[in-house]
Structures are given as structure tokens and as C-alpha cells.
Coordinates of N, CA and C in Angstrom, one line a residue:
M1386 N -24.3 -252.3 -18.0 CA -23.5 -254.0 -17.8 C -23.8 -254.5 -16.6
E1387 N -24.2 -255.7 -16.5 CA -24.6 -256.6 -15.4 C -23.9 -256.2 -14.1
E1388 N -24.3 -256.1 -13.1 CA -23.3 -256.0 -11.7 C -22.9 -257.3 -11.2
V1389 N -21.5 -257.4 -11.4 CA -20.5 -258.8 -11.7 C -19.2 -258.3 -10.4
N1390 N -19.1 -259.1 -9.6 CA -17.7 -258.6 -9.0 C -16.6 -259.7 -10.2
L1391 N -15.4 -258.8 -9.7 CA -14.1 -259.9 -10.7 C -14.4 -261.0 -10.6
E1392 N -14.4 -261.8 -8.9 CA -14.3 -263.6 -9.7 C -15.2 -264.0 -10.4
E1393 N -16.4 -263.6 -10.0 CA -17.4 -264.3 -11.1 C -17.3 -263.4 -12.3
F1394 N -16.3 -262.4 -12.9 CA -16.1 -262.0 -14.3 C -15.2 -262.7 -15.1
L1395 N -14.0 -262.7 -14.0 CA -13.3 -264.0 -14.3 C -13.8 -265.5 -15.0
L1396 N -14.5 -265.7 -14.2 CA -14.8 -267.5 -14.4 C -15.6 -267.2 -15.5
K1397 N -16.6 -266.4 -15.6 CA -17.4 -266.4 -16.5 C -16.8 -266.0 -18.3
Y1398 N -16.0 -264.8 -18.6 CA -15.3 -264.3 -19.5 C -14.3 -265.2 -19.8
D1399 N -14.1 -265.9 -21.1 CA -13.0 -266.9 -21.6 C -11.8 -265.9 -22.2
F1400 N -10.9 -265.8 -21.4 CA -9.9 -264.9 -22.2 C -8.8 -265.5 -23.0
R1401 N -9.3 -266.9 -23.3 CA -8.1 -267.8 -24.0 C -8.3 -266.6 -25.7
I1402 N -7.1 -266.8 -26.3 CA -6.7 -266.6 -27.6 C -6.1 -267.4 -28.4
T1403 N -6.4 -268.2 -29.8 CA -5.7 -268.6 -30.0 C -4.6 -268.2 -31.4
N1404 N -3.6 -269.3 -31.4 CA -2.7 -269.1 -32.4 C -2.6 -269.4 -34.2
D1405 N -1.9 -269.1 -34.8 CA -2.5 -269.3 -36.1 C -2.5 -271.1 -36.4
K1406 N -2.6 -271.5 -35.6 CA -2.5 -273.0 -35.5 C -4.0 -273.7 -35.0
D1407 N -4.9 -272.7 -34.8 CA -6.2 -272.5 -33.9 C -5.4 -273.3 -32.9
I1408 N -4.3 -273.1 -32.1 CA -3.8 -273.7 -30.3 C -4.5 -272.6 -29.4
P1409 N -5.5 -272.9 -28.7 CA -5.4 -271.6 -27.7 C -4.6 -271.6 -26.4
L1410 N -4.4 -270.2 -26.3 CA -3.6 -269.9 -25.9 C -4.1 -269.1 -24.8
T1411 N -3.9 -269.3 -23.2 CA -3.9 -268.3 -22.4 C -3.5 -266.7 -22.3
R1412 N -4.6 -265.7 -22.4 CA -4.0 -264.5 -22.2 C -4.1 -263.7 -20.6
V1413 N -2.8 -262.8 -21.3 CA -2.7 -261.6 -19.6 C -3.0 -260.6 -19.8
I1414 N -4.3 -260.0 -18.8 CA -4.8 -259.2 -18.7 C -4.7 -258.1 -17.7
R1415 N -4.9 -257.7 -17.8 CA -4.3 -255.8 -16.9 C -6.1 -255.5 -15.7
I1416 N -5.5 -256.0 -14.3 CA -6.8 -255.7 -13.3 C -6.0 -254.6 -12.7
C1417 N -6.8 -253.2 -12.9 CA -7.2 -251.8 -12.5 C -7.5 -251.8 -11.3
L1418 N -6.6 -251.7 -9.7 CA -7.0 -251.1 -8.6 C -7.8 -250.3 -8.2
D1419 N -8.7 -250.5 -7.4 CA -9.5 -249.2 -7.0 C -8.5 -248.2 -6.1
T1420 N -7.7 -247.8 -6.7 CA -7.0 -246.6 -5.4 C -6.5 -245.6 -6.1
V1421 N -5.9 -244.5 -5.4 CA -5.3 -243.4 -5.6 C -4.4 -243.4 -6.6
G1422 N -3.5 -244.4 -7.0 CA -2.3 -244.4 -7.6 C -3.0 -244.0 -9.2
E1423 N -2.6 -243.4 -10.2 CA -3.3 -243.0 -11.9 C -2.7 -244.5 -12.3
N1424 N -1.7 -245.6 -11.8 CA -0.8 -246.8 -12.6 C -1.0 -247.3 -12.0
D1425 N -1.9 -247.8 -11.0 CA -2.3 -249.2 -10.0 C -3.1 -250.1 -10.9
W1426 N -1.8 -251.3 -10.8 CA -2.9 -252.2 -12.0 C -1.7 -253.3 -11.3
I1427 N -2.5 -254.4 -11.8 CA -1.8 -255.8 -12.1 C -1.9 -256.2 -13.1
Y1428 N -0.8 -257.5 -13.2 CA -0.8 -258.5 -14.7 C -1.6 -259.8 -13.9
F1429 N -2.4 -260.2 -15.0 CA -2.9 -261.6 -14.3 C -3.1 -262.4 -15.4
G1430 N -2.9 -264.0 -15.2 CA -3.1 -264.9 -16.8 C -3.9 -265.9 -15.7
L1431 N -4.9 -266.6 -16.5 CA -5.5 -267.6 -16.0 C -5.3 -268.7 -16.6
Y1432 N -5.1 -269.9 -16.2 CA -5.3 -271.1 -16.5 C -6.4 -271.7 -16.7
Y1433 N -7.2 -272.1 -18.2 CA -8.7 -272.1 -18.4 C -9.2 -273.5 -18.6
F1434 N -8.0 -274.2 -18.5 CA -8.3 -275.6 -19.2 C -8.2 -276.3 -18.1
D1435 N -9.4 -276.2 -17.2 CA -9.7 -277.1 -15.9 C -11.0 -276.5 -15.5
S1436 N -11.3 -277.3 -14.6 CA -13.0 -277.6 -14.1 C -13.0 -276.0 -13.5
E1437 N -14.3 -275.6 -13.3 CA -15.2 -274.2 -12.9 C -14.3 -274.2 -11.3
E1438 N -14.3 -275.1 -10.8 CA -13.8 -275.6 -9.3 C -12.3 -275.3 -8.5
N1439 N -11.9 -275.9 -9.9 CA -10.3 -275.4 -9.9 C -10.2 -274.1 -10.0
I1440 N -10.3 -274.2 -10.8 CA -10.0 -272.5 -11.3 C -10.4 -271.3 -10.3
R1441 N -11.4 -271.4 -9.4 CA -11.8 -270.9 -8.7 C -11.2 -270.8 -7.3
K1442 N -10.3 -271.8 -6.7 CA -9.5 -272.5 -6.1 C -8.3 -271.4 -6.4
R1443 N -7.6 -271.5 -7.8 CA -6.4 -271.0 -8.2 C -6.9 -269.5 -7.9
L1444 N -8.1 -268.8 -8.3 CA -8.0 -267.4 -7.7 C -8.0 -267.1 -6.6
R1445 N -8.3 -267.5 -6.1 CA -8.8 -267.0 -4.6 C -7.3 -267.6 -3.8
L1446 N -6.2 -268.6 -4.2 CA -5.1 -268.7 -3.8 C -4.3 -268.1 -4.0
V1447 N -4.5 -267.0 -5.6 CA -3.5 -265.8 -5.9 C -4.0 -264.5 -5.5
L1448 N -5.0 -264.3 -5.5 CA -5.8 -262.9 -5.2 C -6.4 -263.1 -4.1
N1449 N -6.2 -261.7 -3.5 CA -7.0 -261.4 -1.8 C -8.5 -261.7 -2.1
E1450 N -9.1 -261.6 -1.3 CA -11.0 -261.5 -1.2 C -11.5 -260.1 -1.3
K1451 N -10.6 -259.5 -0.9 CA -11.4 -258.1 -1.3 C -11.0 -257.7 -2.6
I1452 N -10.2 -258.1 -3.2 CA -9.8 -257.7 -4.7 C -10.8 -258.6 -5.4
L1453 N -11.0 -259.9 -5.2 CA -12.1 -260.8 -6.0 C -13.6 -259.9 -5.6
K1454 N -13.9 -259.5 -4.6 CA -15.4 -258.9 -4.3 C -15.6 -257.6 -4.8
Q1455 N -14.6 -257.2 -5.2 CA -14.8 -255.9 -6.0 C -15.5 -255.7 -7.3
Y1456 N -16.4 -255.2 -7.6 CA -16.9 -255.3 -8.8 C -16.3 -254.5 -10.1
I1457 N -16.9 -254.8 -11.5 CA -16.2 -254.6 -12.2 C -16.9 -252.8 -12.8
S1458 N -15.8 -252.1 -13.0 CA -17.0 -250.5 -13.5 C -16.8 -250.6 -14.7
N1459 N -15.3 -251.3 -15.4 CA -15.4 -250.7 -16.8 C -14.6 -251.8 -17.4
F1460 N -14.5 -252.5 -18.4 CA -13.5 -253.0 -19.2 C -13.3 -252.7 -20.7
Y1461 N -12.0 -252.8 -21.4 CA -12.1 -252.4 -22.4 C -10.4 -253.7 -22.9
Y1462 N -10.8 -253.5 -24.4 CA -9.5 -254.5 -25.0 C -8.8 -253.3 -26.2
D1463 N -7.5 -252.9 -25.7 CA -6.8 -252.1 -26.6 C -6.3 -252.9 -27.7
E1464 N -6.7 -252.6 -28.7 CA -6.5 -253.0 -30.0 C -5.0 -252.7 -30.4
E1465 N -4.6 -251.4 -29.9 CA -2.9 -251.3 -30.6 C -2.1 -252.3 -29.8
R1466 N -1.9 -251.8 -28.1 CA -1.6 -252.7 -27.4 C -1.8 -254.3 -27.4
K1467 N -2.9 -254.5 -27.5 CA -3.2 -256.3 -27.3 C -3.2 -256.6 -26.0
V1468 N -4.4 -255.8 -25.5 CA -4.0 -255.5 -23.8 C -5.8 -255.2 -23.4
F1469 N -6.4 -256.5 -22.7 CA -7.4 -256.5 -21.9 C -7.4 -255.6 -20.5
S1470 N -8.3 -254.7 -20.5 CA -8.2 -254.4 -18.7 C -9.7 -254.2 -18.6
I1471 N -9.5 -254.2 -16.9 CA -10.4 -254.7 -16.3 C -10.5 -253.6 -15.2
Y1472 N -11.3 -252.3 -14.8 CA -11.1 -252.0 -13.9 C -12.2 -252.0 -13.0
L1473 N -11.6 -252.0 -11.7 CA -12.3 -252.4 -10.5 C -12.7 -250.9 -10.1
E1474 N -13.9 -251.2 -8.9 CA -14.9 -250.1 -8.2 C -15.1 -250.6 -6.6
D1475 N -14.1 -250.5 -5.6 CA -14.9 -251.1 -4.4 C -15.9 -250.0 -3.8
R1476 N -17.2 -251.3 -3.5 CA -17.9 -250.3 -2.7 C -18.4 -250.9 -1.1
S1477 N -16.9 -251.0 -0.9 CA -17.3 -251.4 0.6 C -17.2 -249.9 1.8

């Protein structure tokens, strides 16, 4: 996988899904923090119906720079739970 930090990953990947009427909806994702706690994560939803500049402003408003600059170590979609999870790796 290409090395990418959380901010760029959230800007590149479209987490929208469509309902049965093909209307795009925003999906909530799980961001697993690189901390000692085994269940240390946050749920996050992002409104993608705007410009990249405005999306970036929102990201920086609600997530701190340390989290946004961490790299993605892994991600997967759990079909059973319908949850997309992103695992972070702090390289500082």
C-alpha cells in the first residue's frame, strides 16, 4: 500500500454508499488510534458533497493535526458489522 497519512486518505477515498433509490449517503467509519488501549477508536463521518478545500477545512476543525498526520497501517471493511475500519500508525 502507498504510504499515506489519514488526512490524505480521507480526502482520496469516497466513503459514500447509496441507498435503494441510488441516493448517496455518508458512511460513518471507525478510526483506530495508535495507542496502548485495545479498543481505542473513534467513529467519524464526513460530508463529501463539497469542494476538497472545504472538506480539508472540516477535517482540520474536528481532528487534531497529530491524528491527521499519522499514517495508515491497515484498513478493512467488516461485512458482518458493516463497518469500515482504518488503523493508524504514529511514526513521530
